[in-house]
Short mmCIF file of C-alpha atoms in Angstrom, two decimals:
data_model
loop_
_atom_site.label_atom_id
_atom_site.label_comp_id
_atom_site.label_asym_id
_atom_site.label_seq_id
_atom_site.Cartn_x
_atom_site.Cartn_y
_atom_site.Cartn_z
CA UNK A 1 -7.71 -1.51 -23.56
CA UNK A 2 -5.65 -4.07 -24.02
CA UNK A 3 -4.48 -7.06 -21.41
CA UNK A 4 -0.80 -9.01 -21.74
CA UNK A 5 0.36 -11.61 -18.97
CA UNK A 6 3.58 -10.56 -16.83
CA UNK A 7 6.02 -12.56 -15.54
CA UNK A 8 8.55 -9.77 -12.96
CA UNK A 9 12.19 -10.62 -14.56
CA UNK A 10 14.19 -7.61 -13.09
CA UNK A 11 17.58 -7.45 -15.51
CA UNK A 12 20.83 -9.09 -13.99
CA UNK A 13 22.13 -5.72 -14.85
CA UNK A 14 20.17 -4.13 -12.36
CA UNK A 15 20.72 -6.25 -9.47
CA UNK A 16 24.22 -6.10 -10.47
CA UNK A 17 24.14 -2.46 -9.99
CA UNK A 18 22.04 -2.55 -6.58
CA UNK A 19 24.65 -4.63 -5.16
CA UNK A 20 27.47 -2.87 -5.86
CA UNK A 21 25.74 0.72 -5.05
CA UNK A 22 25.03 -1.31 -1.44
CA UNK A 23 28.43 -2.06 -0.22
CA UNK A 24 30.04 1.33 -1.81
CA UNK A 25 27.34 3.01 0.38
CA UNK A 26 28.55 5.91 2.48
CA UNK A 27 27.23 5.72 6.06
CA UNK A 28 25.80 8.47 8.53
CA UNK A 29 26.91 9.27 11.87
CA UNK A 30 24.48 7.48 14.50
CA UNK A 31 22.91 9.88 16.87
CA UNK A 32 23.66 9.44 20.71
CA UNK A 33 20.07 7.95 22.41
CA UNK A 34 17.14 5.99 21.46
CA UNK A 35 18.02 4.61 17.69
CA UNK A 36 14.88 5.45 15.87
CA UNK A 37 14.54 9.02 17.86
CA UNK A 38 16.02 10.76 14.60
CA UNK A 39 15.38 8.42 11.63
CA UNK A 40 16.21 4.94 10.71
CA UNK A 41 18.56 2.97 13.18
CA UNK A 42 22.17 2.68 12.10
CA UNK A 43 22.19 -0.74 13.74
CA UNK A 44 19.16 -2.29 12.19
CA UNK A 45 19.91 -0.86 8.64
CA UNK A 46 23.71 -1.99 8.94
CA UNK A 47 21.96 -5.45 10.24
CA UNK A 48 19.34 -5.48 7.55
CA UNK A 49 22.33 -4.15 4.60
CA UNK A 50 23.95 -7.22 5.57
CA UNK A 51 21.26 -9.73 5.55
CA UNK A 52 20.28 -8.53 1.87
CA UNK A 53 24.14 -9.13 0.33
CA UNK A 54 25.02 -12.36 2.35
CA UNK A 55 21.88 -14.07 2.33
CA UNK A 56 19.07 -12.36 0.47
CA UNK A 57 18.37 -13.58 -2.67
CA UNK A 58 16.21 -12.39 -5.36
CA UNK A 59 15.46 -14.77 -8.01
CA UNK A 60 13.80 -17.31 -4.95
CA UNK A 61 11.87 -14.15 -3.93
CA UNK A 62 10.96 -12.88 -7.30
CA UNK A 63 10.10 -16.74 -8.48
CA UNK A 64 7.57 -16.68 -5.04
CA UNK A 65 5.70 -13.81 -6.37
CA UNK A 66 5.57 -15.45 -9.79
CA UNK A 67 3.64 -18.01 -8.78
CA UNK A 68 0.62 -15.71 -9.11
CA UNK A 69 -0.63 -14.90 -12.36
CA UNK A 70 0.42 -11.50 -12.84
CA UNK A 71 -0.86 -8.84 -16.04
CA UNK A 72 -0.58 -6.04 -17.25
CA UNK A 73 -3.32 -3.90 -18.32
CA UNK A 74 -3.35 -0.85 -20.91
CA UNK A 75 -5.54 2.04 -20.48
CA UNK A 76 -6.66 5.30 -21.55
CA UNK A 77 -8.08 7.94 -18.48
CA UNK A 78 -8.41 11.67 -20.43
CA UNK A 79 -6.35 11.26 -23.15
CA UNK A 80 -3.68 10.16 -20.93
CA UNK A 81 -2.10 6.34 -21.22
CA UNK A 82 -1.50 4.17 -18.52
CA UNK A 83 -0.28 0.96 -17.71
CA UNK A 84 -1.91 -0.53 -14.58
CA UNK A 85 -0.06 -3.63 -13.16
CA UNK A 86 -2.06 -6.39 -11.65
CA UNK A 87 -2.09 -10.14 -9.97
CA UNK A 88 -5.25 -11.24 -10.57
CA UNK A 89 -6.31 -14.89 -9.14
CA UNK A 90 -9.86 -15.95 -9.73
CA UNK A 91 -10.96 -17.40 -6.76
CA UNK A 92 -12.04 -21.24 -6.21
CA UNK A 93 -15.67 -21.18 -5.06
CA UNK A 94 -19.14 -21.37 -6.47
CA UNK A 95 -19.89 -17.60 -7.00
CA UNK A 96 -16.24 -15.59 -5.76
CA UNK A 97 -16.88 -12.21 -5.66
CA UNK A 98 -14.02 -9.87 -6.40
CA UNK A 99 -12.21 -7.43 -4.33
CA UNK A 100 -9.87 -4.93 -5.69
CA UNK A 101 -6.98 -4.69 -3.10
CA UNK A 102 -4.95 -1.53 -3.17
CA UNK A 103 -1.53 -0.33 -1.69
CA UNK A 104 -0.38 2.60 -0.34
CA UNK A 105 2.89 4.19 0.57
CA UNK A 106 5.71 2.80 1.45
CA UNK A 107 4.09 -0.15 0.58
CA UNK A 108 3.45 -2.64 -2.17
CA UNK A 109 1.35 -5.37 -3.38
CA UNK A 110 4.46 -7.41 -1.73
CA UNK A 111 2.03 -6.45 1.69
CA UNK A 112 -0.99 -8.64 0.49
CA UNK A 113 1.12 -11.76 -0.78
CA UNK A 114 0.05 -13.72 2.13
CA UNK A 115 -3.62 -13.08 2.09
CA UNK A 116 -4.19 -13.88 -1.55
CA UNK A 117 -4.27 -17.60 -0.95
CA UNK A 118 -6.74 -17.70 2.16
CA UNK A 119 -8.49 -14.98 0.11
CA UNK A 120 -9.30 -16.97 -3.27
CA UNK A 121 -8.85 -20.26 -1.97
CA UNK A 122 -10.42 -20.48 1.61
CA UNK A 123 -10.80 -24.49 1.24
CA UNK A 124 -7.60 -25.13 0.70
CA UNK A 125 -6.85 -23.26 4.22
CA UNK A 126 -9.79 -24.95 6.35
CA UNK A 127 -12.26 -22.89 5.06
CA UNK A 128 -15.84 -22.59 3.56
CA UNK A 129 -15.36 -22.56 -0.20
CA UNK A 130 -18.59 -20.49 -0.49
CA UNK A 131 -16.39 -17.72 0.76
CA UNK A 132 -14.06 -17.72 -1.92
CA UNK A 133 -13.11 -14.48 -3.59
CA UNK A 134 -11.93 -13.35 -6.98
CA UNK A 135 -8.51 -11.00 -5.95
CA UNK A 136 -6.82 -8.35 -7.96
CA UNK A 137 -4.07 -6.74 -6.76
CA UNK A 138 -2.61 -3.95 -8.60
CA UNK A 139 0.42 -1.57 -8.47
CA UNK A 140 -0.74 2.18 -7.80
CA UNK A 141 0.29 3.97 -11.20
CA UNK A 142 4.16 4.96 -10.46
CA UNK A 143 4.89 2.11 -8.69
CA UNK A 144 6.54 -0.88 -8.92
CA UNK A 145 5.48 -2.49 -12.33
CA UNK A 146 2.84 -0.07 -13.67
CA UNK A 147 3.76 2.50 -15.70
CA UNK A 148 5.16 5.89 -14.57
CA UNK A 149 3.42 8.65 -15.49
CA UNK A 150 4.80 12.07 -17.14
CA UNK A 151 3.55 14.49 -14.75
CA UNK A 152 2.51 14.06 -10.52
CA UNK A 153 -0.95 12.65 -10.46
CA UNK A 154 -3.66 11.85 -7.57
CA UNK A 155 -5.63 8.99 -6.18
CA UNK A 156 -8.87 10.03 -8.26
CA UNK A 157 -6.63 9.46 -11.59
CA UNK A 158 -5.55 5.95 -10.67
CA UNK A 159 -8.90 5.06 -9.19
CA UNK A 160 -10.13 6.19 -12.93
CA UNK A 161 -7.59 4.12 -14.23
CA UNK A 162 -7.98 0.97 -12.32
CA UNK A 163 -11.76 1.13 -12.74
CA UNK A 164 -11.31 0.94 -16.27
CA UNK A 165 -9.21 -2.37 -15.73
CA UNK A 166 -11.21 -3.81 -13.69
CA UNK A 167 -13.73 -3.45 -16.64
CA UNK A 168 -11.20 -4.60 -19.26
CA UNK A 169 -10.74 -8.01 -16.80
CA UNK A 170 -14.73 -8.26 -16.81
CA UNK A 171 -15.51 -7.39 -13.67
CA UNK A 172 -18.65 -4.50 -12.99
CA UNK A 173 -19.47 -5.61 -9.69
CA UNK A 174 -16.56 -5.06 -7.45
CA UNK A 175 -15.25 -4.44 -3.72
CA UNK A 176 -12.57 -1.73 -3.71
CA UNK A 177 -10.53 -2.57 -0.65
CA UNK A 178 -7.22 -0.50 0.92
CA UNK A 179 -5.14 1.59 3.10
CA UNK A 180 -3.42 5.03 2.79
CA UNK A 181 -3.19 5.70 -0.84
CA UNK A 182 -5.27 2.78 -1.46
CA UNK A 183 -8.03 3.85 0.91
CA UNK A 184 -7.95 7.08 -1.21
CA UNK A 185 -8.24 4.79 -4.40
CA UNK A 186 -10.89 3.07 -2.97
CA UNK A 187 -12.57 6.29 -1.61
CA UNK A 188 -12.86 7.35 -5.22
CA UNK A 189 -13.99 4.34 -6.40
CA UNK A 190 -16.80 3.95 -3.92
CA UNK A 191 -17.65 7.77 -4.80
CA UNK A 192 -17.56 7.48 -9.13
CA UNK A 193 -16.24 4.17 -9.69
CA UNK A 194 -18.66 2.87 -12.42
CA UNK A 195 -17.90 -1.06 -11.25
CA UNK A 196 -17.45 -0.52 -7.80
CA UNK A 197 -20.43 -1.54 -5.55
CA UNK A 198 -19.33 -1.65 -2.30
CA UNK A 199 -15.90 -0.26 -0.23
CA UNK A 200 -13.65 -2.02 2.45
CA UNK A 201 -11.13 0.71 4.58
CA UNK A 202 -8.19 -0.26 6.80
CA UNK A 203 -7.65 3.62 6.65
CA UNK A 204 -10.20 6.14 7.51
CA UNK A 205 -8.38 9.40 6.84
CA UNK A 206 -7.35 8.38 2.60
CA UNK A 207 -10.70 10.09 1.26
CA UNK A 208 -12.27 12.85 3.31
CA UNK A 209 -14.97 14.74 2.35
CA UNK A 210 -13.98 18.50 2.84
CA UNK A 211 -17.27 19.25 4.68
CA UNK A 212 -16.17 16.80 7.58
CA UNK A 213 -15.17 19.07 10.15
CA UNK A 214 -14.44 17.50 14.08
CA UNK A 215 -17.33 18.69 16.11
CA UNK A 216 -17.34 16.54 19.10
CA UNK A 217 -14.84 16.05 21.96
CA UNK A 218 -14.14 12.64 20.52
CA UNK A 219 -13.80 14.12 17.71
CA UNK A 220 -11.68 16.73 17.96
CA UNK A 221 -9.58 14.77 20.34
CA UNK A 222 -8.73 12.58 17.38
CA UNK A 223 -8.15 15.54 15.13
CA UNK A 224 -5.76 16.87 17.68
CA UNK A 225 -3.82 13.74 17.67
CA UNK A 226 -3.09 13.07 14.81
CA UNK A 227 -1.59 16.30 14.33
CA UNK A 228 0.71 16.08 16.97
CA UNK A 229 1.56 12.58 15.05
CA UNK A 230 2.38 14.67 12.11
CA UNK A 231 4.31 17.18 13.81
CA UNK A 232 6.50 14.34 14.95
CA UNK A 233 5.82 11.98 11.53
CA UNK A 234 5.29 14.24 8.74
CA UNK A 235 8.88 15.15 7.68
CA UNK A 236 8.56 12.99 4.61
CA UNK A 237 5.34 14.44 3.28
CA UNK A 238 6.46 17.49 3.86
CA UNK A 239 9.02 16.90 1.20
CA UNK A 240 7.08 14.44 -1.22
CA UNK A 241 4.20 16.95 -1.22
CA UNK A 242 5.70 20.05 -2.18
CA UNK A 243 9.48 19.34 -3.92
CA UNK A 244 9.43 15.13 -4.65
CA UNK A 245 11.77 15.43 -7.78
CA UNK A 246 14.03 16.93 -5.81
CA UNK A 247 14.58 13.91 -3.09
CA UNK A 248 14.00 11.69 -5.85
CA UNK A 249 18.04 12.86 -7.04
CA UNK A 250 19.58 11.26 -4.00
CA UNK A 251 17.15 8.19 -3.83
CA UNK A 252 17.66 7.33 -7.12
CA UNK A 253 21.42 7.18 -6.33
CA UNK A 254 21.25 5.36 -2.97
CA UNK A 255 19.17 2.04 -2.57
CA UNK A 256 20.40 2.60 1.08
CA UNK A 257 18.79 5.82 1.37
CA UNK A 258 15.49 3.93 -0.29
CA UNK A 259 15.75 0.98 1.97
CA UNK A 260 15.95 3.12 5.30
CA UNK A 261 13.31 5.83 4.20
CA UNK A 262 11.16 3.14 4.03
CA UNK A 263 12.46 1.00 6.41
CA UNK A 264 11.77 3.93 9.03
CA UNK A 265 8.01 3.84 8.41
CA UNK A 266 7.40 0.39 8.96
CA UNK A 267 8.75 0.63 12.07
CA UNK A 268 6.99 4.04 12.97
CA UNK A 269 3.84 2.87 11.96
CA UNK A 270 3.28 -0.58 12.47
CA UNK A 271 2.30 -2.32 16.24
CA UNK A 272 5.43 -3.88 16.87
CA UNK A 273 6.63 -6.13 20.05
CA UNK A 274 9.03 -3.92 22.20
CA UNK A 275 9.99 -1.62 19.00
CA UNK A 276 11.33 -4.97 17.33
CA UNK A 277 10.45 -4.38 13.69
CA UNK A 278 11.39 -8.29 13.39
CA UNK A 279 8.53 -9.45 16.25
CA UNK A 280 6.57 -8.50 13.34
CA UNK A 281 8.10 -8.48 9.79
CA UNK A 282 10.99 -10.75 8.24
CA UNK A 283 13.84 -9.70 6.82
CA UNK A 284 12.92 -11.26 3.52
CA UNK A 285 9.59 -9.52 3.85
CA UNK A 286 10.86 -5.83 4.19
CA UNK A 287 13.66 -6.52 1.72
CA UNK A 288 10.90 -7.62 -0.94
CA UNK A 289 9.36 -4.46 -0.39
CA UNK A 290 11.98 -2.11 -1.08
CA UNK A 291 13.27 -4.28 -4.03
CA UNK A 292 9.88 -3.31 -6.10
CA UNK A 293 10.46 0.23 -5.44
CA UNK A 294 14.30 -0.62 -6.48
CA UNK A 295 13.64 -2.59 -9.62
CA UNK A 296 11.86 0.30 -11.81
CA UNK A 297 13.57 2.75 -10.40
CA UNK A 298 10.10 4.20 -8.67
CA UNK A 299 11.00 5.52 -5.84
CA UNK A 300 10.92 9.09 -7.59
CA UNK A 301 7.40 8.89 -9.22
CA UNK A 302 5.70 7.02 -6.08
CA UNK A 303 6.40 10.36 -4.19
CA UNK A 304 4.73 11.96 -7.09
CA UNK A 305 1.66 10.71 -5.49
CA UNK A 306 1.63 13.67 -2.61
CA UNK A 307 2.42 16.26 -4.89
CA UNK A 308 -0.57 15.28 -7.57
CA UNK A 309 -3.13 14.78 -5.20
CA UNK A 310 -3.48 18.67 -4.16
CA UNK A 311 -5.08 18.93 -7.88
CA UNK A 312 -7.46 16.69 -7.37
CA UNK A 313 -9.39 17.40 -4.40
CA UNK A 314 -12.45 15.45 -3.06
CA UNK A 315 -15.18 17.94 -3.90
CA UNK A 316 -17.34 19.76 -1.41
CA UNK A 317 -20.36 17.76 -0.46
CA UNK A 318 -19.27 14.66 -1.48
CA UNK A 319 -19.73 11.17 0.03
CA UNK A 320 -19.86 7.76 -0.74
CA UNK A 321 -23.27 6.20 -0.15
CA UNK A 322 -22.75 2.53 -0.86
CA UNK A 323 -21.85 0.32 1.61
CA UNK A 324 -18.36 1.11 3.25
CA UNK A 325 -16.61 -0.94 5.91
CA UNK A 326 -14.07 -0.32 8.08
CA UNK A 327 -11.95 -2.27 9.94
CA UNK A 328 -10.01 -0.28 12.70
CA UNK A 329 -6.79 -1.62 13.63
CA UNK A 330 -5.52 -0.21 17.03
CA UNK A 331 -1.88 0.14 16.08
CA UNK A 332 -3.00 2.75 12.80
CA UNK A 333 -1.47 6.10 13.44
CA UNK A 334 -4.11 7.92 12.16
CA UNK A 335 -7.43 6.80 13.57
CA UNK A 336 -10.35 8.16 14.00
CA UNK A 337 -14.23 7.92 16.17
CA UNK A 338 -16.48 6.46 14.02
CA UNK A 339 -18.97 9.09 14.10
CA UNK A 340 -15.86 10.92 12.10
CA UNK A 341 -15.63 8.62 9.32
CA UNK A 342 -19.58 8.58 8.73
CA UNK A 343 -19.08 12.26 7.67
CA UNK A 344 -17.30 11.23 4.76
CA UNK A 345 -18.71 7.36 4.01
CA UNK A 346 -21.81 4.85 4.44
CA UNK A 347 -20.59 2.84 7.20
CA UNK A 348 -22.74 -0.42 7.60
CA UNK A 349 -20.00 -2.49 9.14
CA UNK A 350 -17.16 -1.42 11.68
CA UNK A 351 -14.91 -3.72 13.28
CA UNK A 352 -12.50 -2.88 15.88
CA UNK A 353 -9.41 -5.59 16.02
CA UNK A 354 -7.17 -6.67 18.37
CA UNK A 355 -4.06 -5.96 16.93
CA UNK A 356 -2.23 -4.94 13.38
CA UNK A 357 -1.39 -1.41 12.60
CA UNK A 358 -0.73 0.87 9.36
CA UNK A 359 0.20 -1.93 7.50
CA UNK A 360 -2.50 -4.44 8.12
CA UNK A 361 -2.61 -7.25 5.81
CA UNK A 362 1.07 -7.38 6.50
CA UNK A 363 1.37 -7.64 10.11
CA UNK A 364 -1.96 -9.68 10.62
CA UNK A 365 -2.89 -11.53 7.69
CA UNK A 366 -5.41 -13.62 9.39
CA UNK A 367 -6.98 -10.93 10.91
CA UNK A 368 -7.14 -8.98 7.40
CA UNK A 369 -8.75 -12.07 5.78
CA UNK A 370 -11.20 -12.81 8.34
CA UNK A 371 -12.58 -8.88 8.10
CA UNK A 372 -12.51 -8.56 4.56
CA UNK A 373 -14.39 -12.06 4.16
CA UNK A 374 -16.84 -11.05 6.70
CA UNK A 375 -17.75 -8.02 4.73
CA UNK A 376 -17.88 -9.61 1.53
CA UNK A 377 -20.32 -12.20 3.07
CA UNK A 378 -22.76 -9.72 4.33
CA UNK A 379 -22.69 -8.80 0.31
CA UNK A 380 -23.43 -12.42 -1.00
CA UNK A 381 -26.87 -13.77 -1.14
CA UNK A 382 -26.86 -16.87 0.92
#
């Protein structure tokens, strides 16, 4: 295993291209009716399209992320190599523990770029420095700045993956924290992960144990809901799970078509102010976002993700027994009674917030801080 610093320098070629592919861009038809009733809104993309070529600008954003130390991190997981990309900040305390933050889809480590500072630095934001953590936040394999792999892989693969750079930064006594895709990292890690000790969820339906079936009215209540969500929502998995290299022809082609598939999910799944996706996000924000899916190219192989998955499948009987948390944010489509999630995971802490959806460290930073330094505290001798 092998560990070089990183410094994201996307070629002017690239942008070059981007930019031009953006104002060639055909446009759809907009629907009669409510604007997001059939996909993205024409208006808000057209708005957003021309935010990102008259006033966007790259380089500032890309020097912003820079200013965390960013690696990348070689590794072997059966036979197979990987690169995992990572910002890693140690944090400023007497003892920081560290907590693994993971990503899910559409998302980034762009969504955890304003927690890493309260995170690792808590004195420096009117905090107790005791409560200082050690952060590393890495790309899920396929995305953004890790390496692509050569075939559709799952969650257990990267979670195998990430372990093992977690080891080769020197840490064995870790908190695996995420949502979607990273709560199914994180799931795996809690369950095998040879470093991971503990697990922190913003996502209760990423790793499910096959054997937890819905049994009680609350229970079954939920389970009814959320597939009446998907019958509504699940269009895109649909697709990414069965035929991704197919879409990934036309996305590859269109950053438009990248920047409203995604662009359509942050507004369908976050808790937003009168369906304003900007009471919530910036423009700079979202664009940042899209731009790491952009700048590799990895839109394809982060849809790879729902195809892989089906060949790795949490196995019957499982569970993770060490200490889970989970913080339940009311605006997360796919929630779930708590009596649920203990089917599938050792709950000793749940914590029901007052706001923040599917995207949680994104739309309530604060919140996401406080929770996951609560937990970590309840892990610290004192």
């Amino acid at each position: 295993m092998t560990i070089r610093p990183f410094r994201i320098d996307v070629p002017q070629a690239r942008l070059d291209w981007i930019a031009r592919r953006l104002d060639d861009a055909q446009w759809p038809d907009e629907a009669q009716g409510d604007a997001w009733a059939y996909g993205a809104s024409l208006p808000v993309m057209r708005d957003l399209v021309a935010y990102w070529r008259e006033h966007y600008d790259w380089r500032a954003r890309e020097a912003a992320m820079n200013r965390f130390p960013h690696v990348l991190i070689d590794v072997d997981v059966d036979g197979a190599p990987y690169t995992v990309h990572a910002i890693h900040v140690v944090g400023k305390g007497p003892s920081p523990k560290t907590v693994l933050i993971t990503h899910g889809w559409p998302g980034s480590f762009v969504e955890f770029l304003q927690s890493i500072e309260p995170l690792t630095d808590p004195a420096a934001h009117g905090g107790d420095p005791a409560d200082a953590v050690t952060v590393v936040v890495p790309s899920l394999i396929g995305y953004g700045f890790s390496s692509k792999p050569a075939r559709p892989i799952g969650s257990r693969t990267i979670a195998k993956a990430f372990d093992k750079a977690m080891a080769a930064l020197g840490y064995r006594d870790y908190v695996a924290q995420g949502g979607d895709w990273g709560a199914s990292v994180s799931g795996w890690l809690g369950y095998e992960g040879a470093g991971c000790t503990a697990v922190h969820l913003n996502f209760a339906f990423g790793w499910t144990s096959p054997d937890a079936r819905p049994e009680t009215e609350e229970e079954i209540a939920a389970a009814g809901n959320l597939a009446a969500i998907w019958q509504q929502e699940g269009g895109y998995m649909a697709i990414q799970s069965t035929k991704p290299v197919t879409l990934s022809y036309a996305m590859a082609d269109s950053p438009l078509g990248v920047a409203a598939w995604i662009v359509e999910k942050f507004h369908g799944w976050s808790q937003l102010a009168d369906g304003d996706l900007w009471s919530i996000y910036s423009r700079d924000q979202i664009l940042d976002n899209i731009m790491v899916y952009l700048a590799n190219n990895t839109f394809g192989t982060a849809a790879w993700l729902y195809r892989g998955v089906y060949d790795e499948p949490v196995p019957a009987g499982a569970r993770v027994t060490k200490p889970v948390a989970m913080a339940n944010f009311p605006g997360e489509p796919a929630r779930f009674p708590r009596s649920s999630v203990e089917k599938s995971y050792n709950i000793v802490r749940w914590t029901d917030l007052a706001k923040g959806g599917h995207f949680a460290a994104m739309e309530q930073p604060a919140l996401f801080v406080d929770e996951v330094r609560a937990f970590v505290r309840t892990l610290q001798p004192r």
